[in-house]
Each structure stands twice: as structure tokens, then as C-alpha cells.
Coordinates of C-alpha atoms and ligand atoms in Angstrom, one line a residue:
X16 CA 0.0 0.0 0.0
X17 CA 1.2 3.5 -0.7
X18 CA 3.0 5.1 2.2
X19 CA 2.7 8.8 1.8
X20 CA 0.2 11.6 2.2
X21 CA -0.3 14.1 -0.6
X22 CA -1.2 17.7 0.4
X23 CA -2.6 20.2 -2.0
X24 CA -1.7 23.7 -0.8
X25 CA -3.9 26.5 -2.2
X26 CA -3.4 30.2 -1.7
X27 CA -6.8 31.8 -2.3
X28 CA -5.0 35.2 -2.5
X29 CA -3.5 34.3 -5.9
X30 CA -5.1 31.0 -6.9
X31 CA -1.6 29.5 -6.8
X32 CA -1.3 25.9 -5.7
X33 CA 1.2 23.1 -5.3
X34 CA 1.3 19.6 -3.9
X35 CA 3.7 18.2 -1.4
X36 CA 4.2 14.6 -0.2
X37 CA 4.8 13.6 3.3
X38 CA 6.1 10.1 4.1
X39 CA 4.2 7.9 6.5
X40 CA 6.9 8.2 9.2
X41 CA 6.4 11.3 11.3
X42 CA 2.8 12.2 10.3
X43 CA 0.2 9.6 9.8
X44 CA -3.0 11.4 9.1
X45 CA -5.2 14.5 9.0
X46 CA -4.8 15.3 12.7
X47 CA -1.1 15.2 13.3
X48 CA -0.1 16.5 9.8
X49 CA -2.9 19.1 10.0
X50 CA -1.8 20.4 13.4
X51 CA 1.8 20.6 12.1
X52 CA 0.6 22.7 9.1
X53 CA -1.5 24.9 11.4
X54 CA 1.6 25.6 13.5
X55 CA 3.7 26.3 10.4
X56 CA 1.3 28.2 8.2
X57 CA -1.8 29.1 10.3
X58 CA -3.6 27.2 7.5
X59 CA -7.1 25.6 7.5
X60 CA -6.7 22.0 6.5
X61 CA -9.2 19.5 5.3
X62 CA -7.9 15.9 5.3
X63 CA -8.9 12.3 5.2
X64 CA -7.3 9.3 6.9
X65 CA -5.3 6.5 5.2
X66 CA -8.3 4.2 5.3
X67 CA -10.6 6.5 3.3
X68 CA -12.2 4.6 0.5
X69 CA -11.5 1.3 2.2
X70 CA -14.1 -1.2 3.3
X71 CA -13.8 -0.2 7.0
X72 CA -17.1 1.4 8.0
X73 CA -16.8 5.0 9.2
X74 CA -13.5 5.6 7.5
X75 CA -14.5 8.5 5.3
X76 CA -14.7 11.3 7.8
X77 CA -13.3 14.6 6.8
X78 CA -11.1 16.0 9.5
X79 CA -10.4 19.8 9.6
X80 CA -7.7 21.5 11.6
X81 CA -7.1 25.2 12.2
X82 CA -6.6 27.8 14.8
X83 CA -10.1 28.2 16.2
X84 CA -11.6 31.7 16.2
X85 CA -13.9 31.0 19.2
X86 CA -11.7 28.6 21.2
X87 CA -8.6 30.7 20.4
X88 CA -6.4 27.6 20.2
X89 CA -5.6 24.8 17.8
X90 CA -8.7 22.8 17.0
X91 CA -9.7 19.6 15.3
X92 CA -13.3 19.4 13.9
X93 CA -14.7 16.7 11.7
X94 CA -17.6 15.8 9.4
X95 CA -19.1 12.5 8.5
X96 CA -18.9 11.0 5.0
X97 CA -17.4 14.1 3.3
X98 CA -14.1 12.2 2.8
X99 CA -15.5 9.7 0.4
X100 CA -15.8 12.2 -2.5
X101 CA -12.6 13.9 -1.4
X102 CA -10.8 10.7 -2.0
X103 CA -11.7 11.0 -5.7
X104 CA -9.3 14.0 -5.8
X105 CA -6.4 11.6 -5.2
X106 CA -5.0 13.7 -2.3
X107 CA -5.1 13.3 1.4
X108 CA -5.4 16.9 2.4
X109 CA -6.2 20.4 1.2
X110 CA -4.5 23.2 3.0
X111 CA -5.7 26.8 2.6
X112 CA -3.0 29.4 3.1
X113 CA -3.6 33.0 2.5
X114 CA -6.8 34.9 1.9
X115 CA -8.9 35.7 -1.2
X116 CA -9.3 39.4 -1.7
X117 CA -13.0 39.1 -2.0
X118 CA -15.3 36.3 -0.8
X119 CA -15.0 33.4 -3.2
X120 CA -15.9 29.8 -3.9
X121 CA -13.0 27.3 -4.3
X122 CA -13.5 24.8 -7.1
X123 CA -11.5 21.6 -7.2
X124 CA -11.9 18.9 -9.8
X125 CA -9.8 16.0 -11.0
X126 CA -10.8 14.4 -14.2
X127 CA -9.2 11.1 -15.4
X128 CA -5.9 11.2 -13.6
X129 CA -5.0 14.7 -14.8
X130 CA -3.9 17.4 -12.5
X131 CA -6.5 18.9 -10.2
X132 CA -8.2 21.9 -11.6
X133 CA -8.2 24.7 -9.0
X134 CA -10.2 27.9 -9.4
X135 CA -11.0 30.7 -6.9
X136 CA -14.3 32.3 -8.1
X137 CA -15.7 35.5 -6.5
X138 CA -19.3 35.3 -5.3
X139 CA -21.8 37.9 -4.0
X140 CA -22.5 35.6 -1.1
X141 CA -24.7 37.9 1.0
X142 CA -27.2 38.0 -2.0
X143 CA -27.1 34.2 -2.3
X144 CA -27.5 33.6 1.5
X145 CA -30.6 35.8 1.4
X146 CA -32.4 33.9 -1.4
X147 CA -34.1 30.5 -2.0
X148 CA -33.7 28.1 0.9
X149 CA -31.5 30.7 2.7
X150 CA -28.0 30.6 4.1
X151 CA -25.9 27.4 3.8
X152 CA -28.7 25.7 1.9
X153 CA -29.1 28.3 -0.8
X154 CA -25.3 28.6 -1.1
X155 CA -25.1 24.8 -1.7
X156 CA -27.8 25.1 -4.3
X157 CA -26.1 28.1 -6.0
X158 CA -22.7 26.4 -6.1
X159 CA -24.1 23.2 -7.5
X160 CA -26.0 25.0 -10.2
X161 CA -22.9 26.9 -11.2
X162 CA -20.3 24.2 -11.0
X163 CA -22.1 20.9 -10.7
X164 CA -22.1 20.1 -14.5
X165 CA -18.3 20.2 -14.6
X166 CA -18.1 16.9 -12.7
X167 CA -18.5 13.4 -14.1
X168 CA -19.4 11.9 -10.6
X169 CA -21.4 13.6 -7.9
X170 CA -19.3 16.2 -6.2
X171 CA -19.6 17.4 -2.6
X172 CA -19.9 20.9 -1.4
X173 CA -18.7 22.5 1.9
X174 CA -20.6 25.6 2.7
X175 CA -20.5 28.4 5.4
X176 CA -23.3 30.8 6.3
X177 CA -23.7 34.3 7.6
X178 CA -22.6 33.2 11.1
X179 CA -19.2 32.5 9.7
X180 CA -18.9 36.1 8.5
X181 CA -20.4 37.9 11.5
X182 CA -19.4 35.8 14.5
X183 CA -16.6 33.5 15.7
X184 CA -18.9 30.4 15.9
X185 CA -19.7 29.7 12.2
X186 CA -19.5 26.0 11.3
X187 CA -19.1 24.2 7.9
X188 CA -22.1 22.3 6.5
X189 CA -22.3 19.7 3.8
X190 CA -24.9 17.2 2.4
X191 CA -24.4 14.1 0.3
X192 CA -25.3 14.6 -3.3
X193 CA -26.6 11.4 -5.1
X194 CA -27.2 11.2 -8.8
X195 CA -27.5 14.9 -9.0
X196 CA -29.9 15.2 -6.1
X197 CA -29.0 17.3 -3.1
X198 CA -30.2 15.5 0.0
X199 CA -31.3 17.1 3.3
X200 CA -29.0 15.0 5.5
X201 CA -26.8 17.8 6.9
X202 CA -23.4 16.9 8.1
X203 CA -21.5 19.5 10.1
X204 CA -18.0 20.4 11.3
X205 CA -19.6 22.7 13.7
X206 CA -17.4 22.8 16.8
X207 CA -14.5 25.3 16.9
X208 CA -16.1 27.7 14.5
X209 CA -14.0 26.6 11.5
X210 CA -16.5 28.1 9.1
X211 CA -15.6 31.5 10.6
X212 CA -11.9 30.6 10.0
X213 CA -12.6 29.6 6.4
X214 CA -14.5 32.9 5.6
X215 CA -12.7 35.4 7.7
X216 CA -9.1 34.1 7.4
X217 CA -9.2 32.7 3.9
X218 CA -12.0 34.5 2.1
X219 CA -13.6 31.2 1.1
X220 CA -17.4 30.6 1.6
X221 CA -17.7 27.3 -0.1
X222 CA -15.6 24.5 -1.6
X223 CA -16.9 22.2 -4.3
X224 CA -14.8 19.1 -5.0
X225 CA -14.9 15.8 -6.7
X226 CA -13.2 13.7 -9.4
X227 CA -12.7 10.4 -11.0
X228 CA -9.4 9.4 -9.4
X229 CA -9.4 5.8 -8.2
X230 CA -7.0 4.9 -5.4
X231 CA -5.7 1.6 -4.3
X232 CA -7.7 1.4 -1.1
X233 CA -7.9 -1.6 1.2
X234 CA -10.9 -3.6 0.0
X235 CA -10.1 -7.2 1.0
X236 CA -13.1 -8.4 2.9
X237 CA -11.6 -11.8 3.5
X238 CA -8.5 -10.4 5.2
X239 CA -10.6 -7.9 7.2
X240 CA -12.9 -10.6 8.4
X241 CA -9.9 -12.6 9.6
X242 CA -8.7 -9.7 11.7
X243 CA -12.1 -9.2 13.3
X244 CA -12.6 -12.9 13.8
X245 CA -9.3 -13.3 15.6
X246 CA -10.0 -10.3 17.9
X247 CA -13.7 -10.5 18.5
X248 CA -14.8 -13.9 17.3
X249 CA -17.1 -12.0 14.9
X250 CA -16.6 -10.9 11.3
X251 CA -16.4 -7.2 10.4
X252 CA -20.1 -6.7 9.7
X253 CA -21.6 -8.4 12.7
X254 CA -19.1 -6.7 15.0
X255 CA -19.9 -3.3 13.4
X256 CA -23.6 -3.9 13.8
X257 CA -23.1 -4.7 17.5
X258 CA -20.9 -1.6 18.1
X259 CA -23.2 0.8 16.4
X260 CA -26.6 -0.4 17.8
X261 CA -27.1 2.8 20.0
X262 CA -27.0 4.9 16.8
X263 CA -29.2 2.7 14.8
X264 CA -31.8 1.2 17.1
X265 CA -31.4 0.1 20.7
X266 CA -33.8 -2.6 21.5
X267 CA -33.4 -2.1 25.3
X268 CA -34.8 1.4 25.2
X269 CA -37.0 1.0 22.1
X270 CA -35.5 4.0 20.2
X271 CA -32.3 4.9 18.3
X272 CA -29.8 7.6 17.5
X273 CA -28.3 10.1 20.0
X274 CA -31.5 12.0 20.4
X275 CA -33.6 8.8 21.1
X276 CA -31.2 7.0 23.4
X277 CA -30.1 10.0 25.5
X278 CA -33.6 11.4 26.1
X279 CA -35.0 7.9 26.8
X280 CA -32.4 7.3 29.5
X281 CA -31.5 10.6 31.1
X282 CA -34.3 10.8 33.7
X283 CA -33.4 13.3 36.4
X284 CA -30.3 14.3 34.6
X285 CA -32.3 16.5 32.3
X286 CA -31.0 20.0 31.7
X287 CA -33.5 22.7 30.7
X288 CA -34.1 26.4 30.9
X289 CA -30.5 27.4 30.6
X290 CA -29.5 24.7 33.1
X291 CA -31.7 26.2 35.9
X292 CA -33.0 22.6 36.4
X293 CA -29.8 21.9 38.3
X294 CA -31.3 23.9 41.2
X295 CA -34.5 21.8 41.2
X296 CA -35.3 18.8 43.2
X297 CA -34.9 15.3 41.7
X298 CA -38.6 14.9 41.8
X299 CA -39.2 18.1 39.8
X300 CA -36.7 17.0 37.2
X301 CA -38.1 13.5 37.0
X302 CA -41.5 15.0 36.5
X303 CA -40.2 17.4 33.8
X304 CA -38.6 14.4 32.0
X305 CA -41.7 12.3 32.2
X306 CA -44.2 14.8 31.1
X307 CA -42.3 16.9 28.7
X308 CA -39.7 14.5 27.3
X309 CA -41.0 11.0 27.5
X310 CA -44.7 11.9 26.9
X311 CA -44.1 14.5 24.2
X312 CA -40.7 15.5 22.8
X313 CA -39.3 11.9 22.6
X314 CA -42.7 10.4 21.8
X315 CA -43.1 12.6 18.8
X316 CA -39.5 11.6 17.7
X317 CA -40.3 7.9 18.1
X318 CA -43.5 8.1 16.2
X319 CA -42.3 10.3 13.4
X320 CA -38.8 9.2 13.0
X321 CA -38.1 5.8 14.5
X322 CA -41.4 4.1 13.7
X323 CA -41.3 5.4 10.2
X324 CA -37.6 4.4 9.8
X325 CA -36.7 7.9 8.6
X326 CA -33.0 7.4 8.8
X327 CA -30.0 7.9 6.6
X328 CA -26.2 7.9 6.6
X329 CA -23.7 10.7 6.2
X330 CA -22.7 9.8 2.7
X331 CA -20.7 6.7 3.4
X332 CA -22.2 3.2 3.2
X333 CA -22.7 2.7 7.0
X334 CA -25.0 0.3 8.8
X335 CA -25.4 2.7 11.8
X336 CA -27.7 5.0 9.8
X337 CA -27.3 7.5 12.6
X338 CA -28.9 10.4 10.8
X339 CA -32.4 10.3 12.2
X340 CA -34.7 12.5 10.0
X341 CA -38.2 13.9 9.9
X342 CA -38.6 15.1 6.4
X343 CA -35.9 17.7 5.8
X344 CA -35.0 17.9 9.6
X345 CA -32.2 15.9 11.0
X346 CA -32.4 15.1 14.7
X347 CA -29.2 14.9 16.7
X348 CA -29.3 15.0 20.5
X349 CA -27.0 18.0 21.2
X350 CA -28.5 20.6 18.8
X351 CA -32.0 19.5 19.7
X352 CA -31.0 19.7 23.4
X353 CA -29.4 23.2 23.3
X354 CA -32.2 24.5 21.0
X355 CA -34.7 22.3 22.7
X356 CA -35.1 22.0 26.5
X357 CA -32.2 24.4 27.2
X358 CA -34.2 27.1 25.5
X359 CA -37.5 26.0 27.0
X360 CA -38.6 24.1 23.9
X361 CA -40.2 20.6 24.3
X362 CA -42.1 20.3 21.0
X363 CA -40.6 19.0 17.8
X364 CA -42.3 21.6 15.5
X365 CA -40.8 24.4 17.6
X366 CA -37.4 22.7 17.9
X367 CA -37.3 22.1 14.1
X368 CA -38.1 25.8 13.4
X369 CA -35.3 27.1 15.6
X370 CA -32.7 24.4 14.7
X371 CA -33.4 24.9 11.0
X372 CA -33.0 28.7 11.2
X373 CA -29.8 28.3 13.2
X374 CA -28.4 25.7 10.8
X375 CA -29.3 27.8 7.7
X376 CA -27.5 30.7 9.2
X377 CA -24.5 28.5 9.6
X378 CA -23.9 28.5 13.4
X379 CA -22.2 25.8 15.4
X380 CA -25.6 24.6 16.7
X381 CA -24.3 23.6 20.2
X382 CA -22.6 26.9 20.9
X383 CA -25.4 28.8 19.2
X384 CA -28.1 27.1 21.3
X385 CA -26.1 27.5 24.5
X386 CA -25.8 31.2 23.8
X387 CA -29.5 31.6 23.0
X388 CA -30.5 29.9 26.2
X389 CA -28.3 32.3 28.1
X390 CA -29.6 35.4 26.4
X391 CA -33.2 34.2 27.1
X392 CA -32.4 34.0 30.8
X393 CA -30.9 37.5 30.8
X394 CA -34.1 38.7 29.2
X395 CA -36.3 36.8 31.6
X396 CA -34.6 38.0 34.8
X397 CA -34.5 41.6 33.4
X398 CA -30.8 41.9 33.3
X399 CA -31.1 42.9 29.7
X400 CA -34.1 44.3 28.0
X401 CA -35.7 43.6 24.7
X402 CA -34.3 46.7 23.0
X403 CA -30.8 45.8 24.1
X404 CA -31.1 42.4 22.4
X405 CA -33.1 43.7 19.5
X406 CA -36.1 41.4 20.0
X407 CA -39.9 41.8 20.6
X408 CA -40.6 39.3 23.3
X409 CA -39.3 37.6 26.5
X410 CA -39.2 33.8 27.0
X411 CA -42.1 31.8 28.6
X412 CA -40.3 29.6 31.0
X413 CA -42.9 29.2 33.7
X414 CA -43.1 25.4 34.2
X415 CA -46.1 25.5 36.5
X416 CA -48.1 27.2 33.7
X417 CA -46.5 25.9 30.5
X418 CA -48.3 25.2 27.3
X419 CA -46.0 22.6 25.7
X420 CA -46.9 23.5 22.1
X421 CA -47.6 27.3 22.2
X422 CA -44.9 28.2 24.7
X423 CA -42.3 26.0 23.0
X424 CA -43.1 27.8 19.7
X425 CA -43.0 31.2 21.4
X426 CA -39.5 30.4 22.7
X427 CA -38.4 29.1 19.3
X428 CA -39.6 32.3 17.7
X429 CA -37.7 34.3 20.2
X430 CA -34.6 32.1 19.4
X431 CA -35.0 33.0 15.7
X432 CA -35.3 36.7 16.5
X433 CA -32.2 36.5 18.6
X434 CA -30.3 34.8 15.8
X435 CA -31.3 37.6 13.4
X436 CA -30.4 40.2 16.0
X437 CA -26.9 38.6 16.5
X438 CA -26.3 38.6 12.8
X439 CA -27.5 42.2 12.3
X440 CA -25.8 43.4 15.5
X441 CA -29.0 44.8 16.9
X442 CA -29.1 46.6 20.2
X443 CA -25.9 46.0 22.1
X444 CA -25.2 42.6 20.4
X445 CA -21.9 42.2 18.7
X446 CA -20.4 38.7 18.8
X447 CA -17.6 39.3 16.2
X448 CA -15.0 38.7 18.9
X449 CA -17.0 36.1 20.8
X450 CA -19.5 36.1 23.6
X451 CA -16.9 36.0 26.4
X452 CA -15.3 39.3 25.4
X453 CA -18.7 40.8 24.7
X454 CA -19.9 39.8 28.1
X455 CA -16.8 41.3 29.8
X456 CA -17.3 44.6 28.0
X457 CA -21.0 44.8 28.7
X458 CA -20.7 43.7 32.3
X459 CA -19.0 46.9 33.4
X460 CA -21.1 48.7 36.0
X461 CA -23.4 45.7 36.7
X462 CA -23.7 43.9 40.0
X463 CA -22.5 40.6 38.6
X464 CA -21.0 39.7 35.2
X465 CA -23.4 38.7 32.5
X466 CA -21.5 35.5 31.9
X467 CA -22.3 34.3 35.4
X468 CA -25.3 32.5 33.9
X469 CA -23.5 31.2 30.8
X470 CA -22.2 27.7 31.1
X471 CA -19.0 27.7 29.1
X472 CA -15.4 26.6 29.2
X473 CA -12.9 29.5 29.1
X474 CA -9.6 29.2 27.3
X475 CA -6.8 31.7 27.0
X476 CA -7.7 35.4 26.9
X477 CA -11.0 35.3 25.1
X478 CA -11.5 31.7 24.0
X479 CA -14.8 30.1 24.9
X480 CA -16.9 27.0 24.2
X481 CA -20.4 25.8 25.1
X482 CA -19.8 22.3 26.6
X483 CA -21.3 19.0 25.4
X484 CA -24.7 18.5 26.8
X485 CA -24.1 16.1 29.7
X486 CA -24.5 17.1 33.3
X487 CA -21.1 15.7 34.5
X488 CA -17.9 17.3 35.8
X489 CA -15.9 15.9 32.8
X490 CA -17.9 18.2 30.4
X491 CA -16.1 21.2 32.0
X492 CA -12.6 19.8 32.2
X493 CA -9.6 22.0 31.6
X494 CA -8.5 20.1 28.5
X495 CA -6.6 21.7 25.6
X496 CA -9.5 21.2 23.2
X497 CA -13.0 21.2 24.6
X498 CA -16.4 21.0 23.0
X499 CA -15.9 17.6 21.6
X500 CA -15.2 14.2 23.2
X501 CA -11.6 14.7 24.3
X502 CA -12.8 14.1 27.8
X503 CA -14.8 11.7 30.0
X504 CA -18.6 12.3 30.0
X505 CA -19.9 9.1 31.7
X506 CA -22.2 9.7 34.6
X507 CA -19.9 8.2 37.3
X508 CA -18.3 10.3 40.0
X509 CA -14.6 10.2 39.3
X510 CA -12.3 12.0 41.8
X511 CA -10.8 15.0 39.9
X512 CA -7.2 13.9 39.8
X513 CA -8.3 10.6 38.2
X514 CA -10.8 12.4 36.1
X515 CA -7.9 14.4 34.6
X516 CA -5.9 11.3 33.9
X517 CA -8.9 9.6 32.3
X518 CA -9.6 12.7 30.1
X519 CA -6.0 12.5 29.0
X520 CA -6.3 8.9 28.1
X521 CA -9.5 9.6 26.2
X522 CA -7.8 12.4 24.3
X523 CA -5.2 9.9 23.0
X524 CA -7.9 7.4 22.0
X525 CA -10.0 10.0 20.2
X526 CA -6.9 11.2 18.4
X527 CA -6.3 7.7 17.1
X528 CA -9.8 8.0 15.5
X529 CA -9.3 11.5 14.3
X530 CA -5.9 10.8 12.9
X531 CA -7.4 7.9 10.9
X532 CA -10.4 9.9 9.8
X533 CA -12.7 7.4 11.5
X534 CA -16.2 8.2 12.8
X535 CA -16.2 7.8 16.6
X536 CA -19.5 5.9 16.5
X537 CA -17.4 2.9 15.4
X538 CA -14.9 3.4 18.2
X539 CA -16.0 0.1 19.8
X540 CA -13.6 -1.7 17.5
X541 CA -11.8 1.0 15.6
X542 CA -9.5 2.5 18.2
X543 CA -8.2 -0.9 19.2
X544 CA -8.1 -2.8 15.9
X545 CA -7.0 -0.2 13.4
X546 CA -3.6 0.5 14.9
X547 CA -3.0 -3.2 14.5
X548 CA -4.1 -3.0 10.9
X549 CA -1.5 -0.3 10.4
X550 CA 0.9 -2.8 11.8
X551 CA -0.2 -5.5 9.4
X552 CA -0.4 -3.3 6.3
X553 CA 2.4 -0.9 6.8
X554 CA 4.5 -2.4 9.6
X555 CA 4.1 0.9 11.5
X556 CA 1.9 0.3 14.5
X557 CA 4.3 1.5 17.2
X558 CA 5.3 4.5 15.2
X559 CA 1.6 5.4 14.7
X560 CA 0.8 5.2 18.4
X561 CA 4.0 7.2 19.1
X562 CA 2.8 9.9 16.7
X563 CA -0.6 10.1 18.4
X564 CA 1.1 10.4 21.8
X565 CA 3.4 13.2 20.5
X566 CA 0.3 15.0 19.1
X567 CA -1.5 14.7 22.4
X568 CA 1.5 16.1 24.3
X569 CA 2.0 18.8 21.6
X570 CA -1.6 19.9 21.9
X571 CA -1.4 19.8 25.7
X572 CA 1.8 22.0 25.7
X573 CA -0.4 24.8 24.4
X574 CA -3.1 24.2 26.9
X575 CA -4.1 27.6 28.3
X576 CA -7.2 26.8 30.5
X577 CA -8.9 29.3 32.7
X578 CA -10.7 28.5 35.9
X579 CA -14.5 28.5 35.6
X580 CA -15.4 32.2 35.3
X581 CA -19.1 31.7 35.6
X582 CA -21.0 31.0 38.8
X583 CA -23.3 28.6 36.8
X584 CA -20.3 26.4 35.9
X585 CA -19.5 26.1 39.6
X586 CA -23.1 25.3 40.5
X587 CA -23.2 22.8 37.6
X588 CA -20.4 20.8 39.1
X589 CA -21.5 21.3 42.7
X590 CA -25.1 20.0 42.0
X591 CA -23.7 17.2 39.9
X592 CA -21.7 16.0 43.0
X593 CA -24.7 16.4 45.3
X594 CA -26.9 14.4 42.9
X595 CA -24.4 11.6 42.8
X596 CA -24.6 11.4 46.6
X597 CA -28.3 12.0 47.1
X598 CA -29.9 10.3 44.1
X599 CA -27.3 7.8 42.8
X600 CA -26.1 6.9 46.4
X601 CA -22.5 6.8 45.2
X602 CA -20.6 5.4 48.2
X603 CA -17.2 6.8 47.1
X604 CA -15.7 8.4 50.3
X605 CA -14.0 11.1 48.2
X606 CA -17.3 12.3 47.0
X607 CA -18.3 13.4 50.5
X608 CA -15.0 15.1 50.9
X609 CA -15.5 17.1 47.7
X610 CA -19.0 18.1 48.6
X611 CA -17.8 19.3 51.9
X612 CA -15.2 21.5 50.2
X613 CA -17.9 23.0 47.9
X614 CA -20.3 23.6 50.9
X615 CA -17.6 25.3 52.9
X616 CA -16.7 27.7 50.1
X617 CA -18.0 26.9 46.7
X618 CA -15.5 29.0 44.7
X619 CA -12.5 27.6 46.6
X620 CA -13.9 24.1 46.5
X621 CA -14.4 24.4 42.7
X622 CA -11.0 25.9 42.2
X623 CA -9.4 23.0 44.0
X624 CA -11.5 20.5 42.0
X625 CA -10.5 22.2 38.8
X626 CA -6.7 22.3 39.6
X627 CA -6.8 18.7 40.7
X628 CA -8.3 17.8 37.3
X629 CA -5.6 19.8 35.6
X630 CA -2.9 18.0 37.5
X631 CA -4.3 14.7 36.4
X632 CA -4.3 15.9 32.8
X633 CA -0.8 17.3 32.9
X634 CA 0.9 14.4 34.6
X635 CA -0.5 12.1 31.9
X636 CA 0.5 14.2 29.0
X637 CA 3.8 15.8 29.9
X638 CA 5.9 12.8 29.2
X639 CA 8.7 13.4 26.8
X640 CA 8.1 11.7 23.6
Ligands
LIG702 S1 -22.2 6.4 12.2 FE1 -23.3 8.1 11.2 S2 -21.7 9.7 10.9 FE2 -20.7 7.8 11.4 S3 -20.1 6.9 9.4 FE3 -22.0 6.0 10.1 S4 -23.6 7.3 9.1 FE4 -21.7 8.4 9.1

């Protein structure tokens, strides 16, 4: 098998391009090579792993690396399936260096083994975003109409929306195109705001790519089945079916996908109304979960999506079919949580309305939803008024008198108004440099900082991130990249020092997947088996693991974490600990010790918890490789 990675460097400032090859010795994939290029050129890189195009399920993820505008540090974001068509370009990575003088579309096409055609074509993108299906969707349509006929095979399009131009939290969206038909199955590289990096740092609003190049990919089913059989006593396909059952359909809970399984099982761990449920009693939360989630929000999902088998994949042939749909709406847990219960929305029609608008405008949906929930609370408690936020209403969050359909829709409409106000910079809103800096500036002269009710992870001077939607201490860990699963988010209480160590271990495991361009939903076999496959095919297993460890330590060397600035973060961890004691009856003696520290002085207790976690992280990642 070929042992090198080909990188196409494109400078959108001039349209100049060149390719460079990297041997499979120091860098093995889109994560380690990508971060190297970010360090060297501050580039934005789009790469695939060495198994792209192979028979391994989940191997066609597109992995993007850049300096994140919102996190203010190096970031790795990824998108399902977009690597399959990218593989037809015959390269492993595209690296954007430099910035187009006016906003443009990047066109890449490789026809029959010839060189890749590269064009940087100016576009009046604000006009396009405002027409048709709006935002990222109309941009996708426009780019396809203008360039699609130049491809022999279906191309793929990466698109950014207005959020990428006007904020630091714009994501990148793409949908599979099959036989000329643009599907509704959005896939996103949302976290890290790399859409904002693409638009603001490189002047590129969309990339269309495709070709006819055929690589020598690993496609030997017999050999693969032998590897699986030896390790798991199951062939590849049965093992993959077993590993991905949560994402397809979990018989135990009678639903499927991240939305279905998480909502079916969370019970009193529900988070709603900008996390204010953490202050409620367990009975109140259980009742909310029963009446608003099980009996309505999840019920609708099960009836409309699961029972009718409205499911799809991300563009690669994958048995997980994790994309759960209702018509044009795709339902993932985290966006439908932040722009669902967190905003006071418990009805699918309302959640669809808000999620769709947020997606069309091109926001990272998790960060966008977290920010909307926070702004709603500021409106509700009167800290900010409607004129300051450029909206015409305040939220309806009164759970004792809540109309699940009408009030959910009211809150969704408020969310849409807030999105428009953010993009138009109405009132005092201006998120161009991120919400954390905005909050700092606008908190002057107030009794407490505005961000005291925003749950976010702070990094460096103005970096910020809305955490993954799990009520656990790990979700707020001081890791070098947060907002994705480079941490432990299981529901157990883990003493902080050990939590830090476990997060560090998780980082290394997740980097194996990212560096191979593998979808983490297949992690049940991939993170263990694929390094061995690298050993069998390239005789480089130890070197690969070493490269991943070096990458982890390299990323950690730039860790610049900031102790939880917001009071809500501290309460989030404090109440998590108390719930572990009072509801889950966790007998760990260390739990009682930590609760006592928080009760004595919650800021000091939290600070100690945070630093202990950081110690655990550092002692695991500071080894000299
Ligand atoms: S699990 Fe989902 S995102 Fe991952 S490869 Fe399969 S269809 Fe794509």
C-alpha cells in the first residue's frame, strides 16, 4: 500500500497551488499532519485518513484542523462522509494558506488522472444567502447550479453561512449529493467555528470538490474478516452492527440515535431552561422528564422518525444509519437539546423551526443554542431588556403554567429573533470577537458579570466553548481542546485527579480515530483494531501510536485553561456531585470530601477540583516523547 500523504496547498489570495508529499513516518493522518501545518502556516486543513475509500465502516470522515476563532487555540473538527468524494481527488489533504481578496468559492476537480483543476471564483455571497432556501442551503444550491455540471461523478460541497462572517462560531455544512440530487442530510463540522476561520481568514465561503481518481484502497473483505474474527470472534459486519446499535436502534430502550437514546435514559439528569433545572429537586426534574420529554418530545420523535424508519447515513455506506430524520429535519441530541429543553422548547415543531434557522445561518448549533438559552435567561430576569437584544418578546419559562406547544413555539420564535439580532448586530449585540469578550465589556457597572449564567469553558484570553450536553464534571474539564469528546462524559463520579488522567487517556484514544479519519461511532472496535491493521499493512503500529502520543502532548503543551469564570459552571459541578450522593447513592468516600469543600466555600472548592483535574491531565500528557 502507498505510504505517503499528498497535500494540496492552495493560496486563495492568488489561486496558486502546489502539492507536497509527506512520508508515513512522522505524520500519519489528518490530525497530526494538520496540526503541524496549522503551526507552520496558520492554515485551514481538510484531510482524510489513510483508510478513506476502504471497506472499513466510518473511514470517510473529513477532519479539519485550524486555529479556532472561538476557542482561540488549535482545533480539530470533523464531518461524516465528506471524505468519500474527497478521496476522488487523489489527495489526502487540502491546505488553505492566504486569503482571497473578495469572498469566493473554491472549485477543485480532478478528471481522469489529470492534474487537479483549481479555481477561486468570487461570489456575491450575501445575496445568495438571502435567497431561496437561505444561508448554507441556498449557497449549496447556487454552487451546485454553477459548477455541478463540470463533474462526471457527484461532487460534494462544503458551505458556510452568515454566522461565519459575523461571529466566531460559524460551522461548515455539507450534504451528500446522489445522482444529481442534493439531500437534506446535513453533516457538520460545527465545533470550533472553523466556518468562521474559512470565511474570515481565507475568504472562502464554499468549496466544491470531486473527481474520478481511483486509489488503491484496502478492500479485501476476507483479510478484514480474519482480523475481526481473531480479535472479536465475529466478522467485520456483525461486529460493526453490534458496536453501532445505539446509533441505529437500541432494543433495550426502544429507540435509536443520539436523540432517542439520550432522552430515553436521562431521567433526572435532564438539563433545561439554561441549566436552571440543576437547582430543582430530583422529583421536579423527573416530572419534567416524564411529562415533557417521554410523553411528548421523545414520543413525537419515536412516532415520526423511528417508527417510520426515517434514517440515513452521512454519505458513506454505513449500517449505523445514525442520521435520524423527519422530512428535511435531522435530529441529533445536542442541537435538539441546546435548541430544545435548554431554551424552554419541548415540542418537535418548535425545535425544528429554531434548529433549521440556526443551521441555515451556519452556526455551530451547540454553541449557538447555549448562547440563545443564556440570552433568554438574561431577558427573563430583566438583566437585559428587549431593546438591548433587538427582540420583541421575552421567554415563557414558567413550568407551572407551561403550554407545551404554544410556549415552545413562542420560545423558538424568540430564538429565531435572537439569531437575526446577533447577525444584524441589533441593540448591544456584537459577537464578532465572541461572547466572552462581549460579556466582559458589557458587564461593566453591573452587580455581577453577564456570563455568570452562561455555562462555558474558558480558554486563553477570550476563547470560549459551550460544553457538550451532559451534566457531568468531565464536560467542563480543563483540556486543551474542549467542546468535543476529548474528555470523559460518563455519569460516574470520578475523583478529579483521576478524572484528569482519564480525560488525557480519552484524548489519546480519540486522536487515534481523528488521525485515521474514522467516525467515533465505530470506536468500539476501531480504536483498538485499526492500529493493529496499520501494523499488518504498513508495519508501523508502534510509530503510529507514538505519533498520536506526540500529538497529544504537543496539543497539551499549548493548553491555556482558565478556571471557571461563571458561577453557573461552579453550580453545575456542585449540583452534579450532590446528585451523585443523594440520588445515585454513590458510596465513594472522596465524593463526600469534595461536597464538603464546595459547601464550605463553593468558589474555593471548585478551584481545587479544577486544579486537581488539571494536575491529572498534565501528569498524563507531559511525558517526553
Ligand atoms: S455512524 Fe453516522 S456519521 Fe458515522 S459513518 Fe455511520 S452514518 Fe456516518
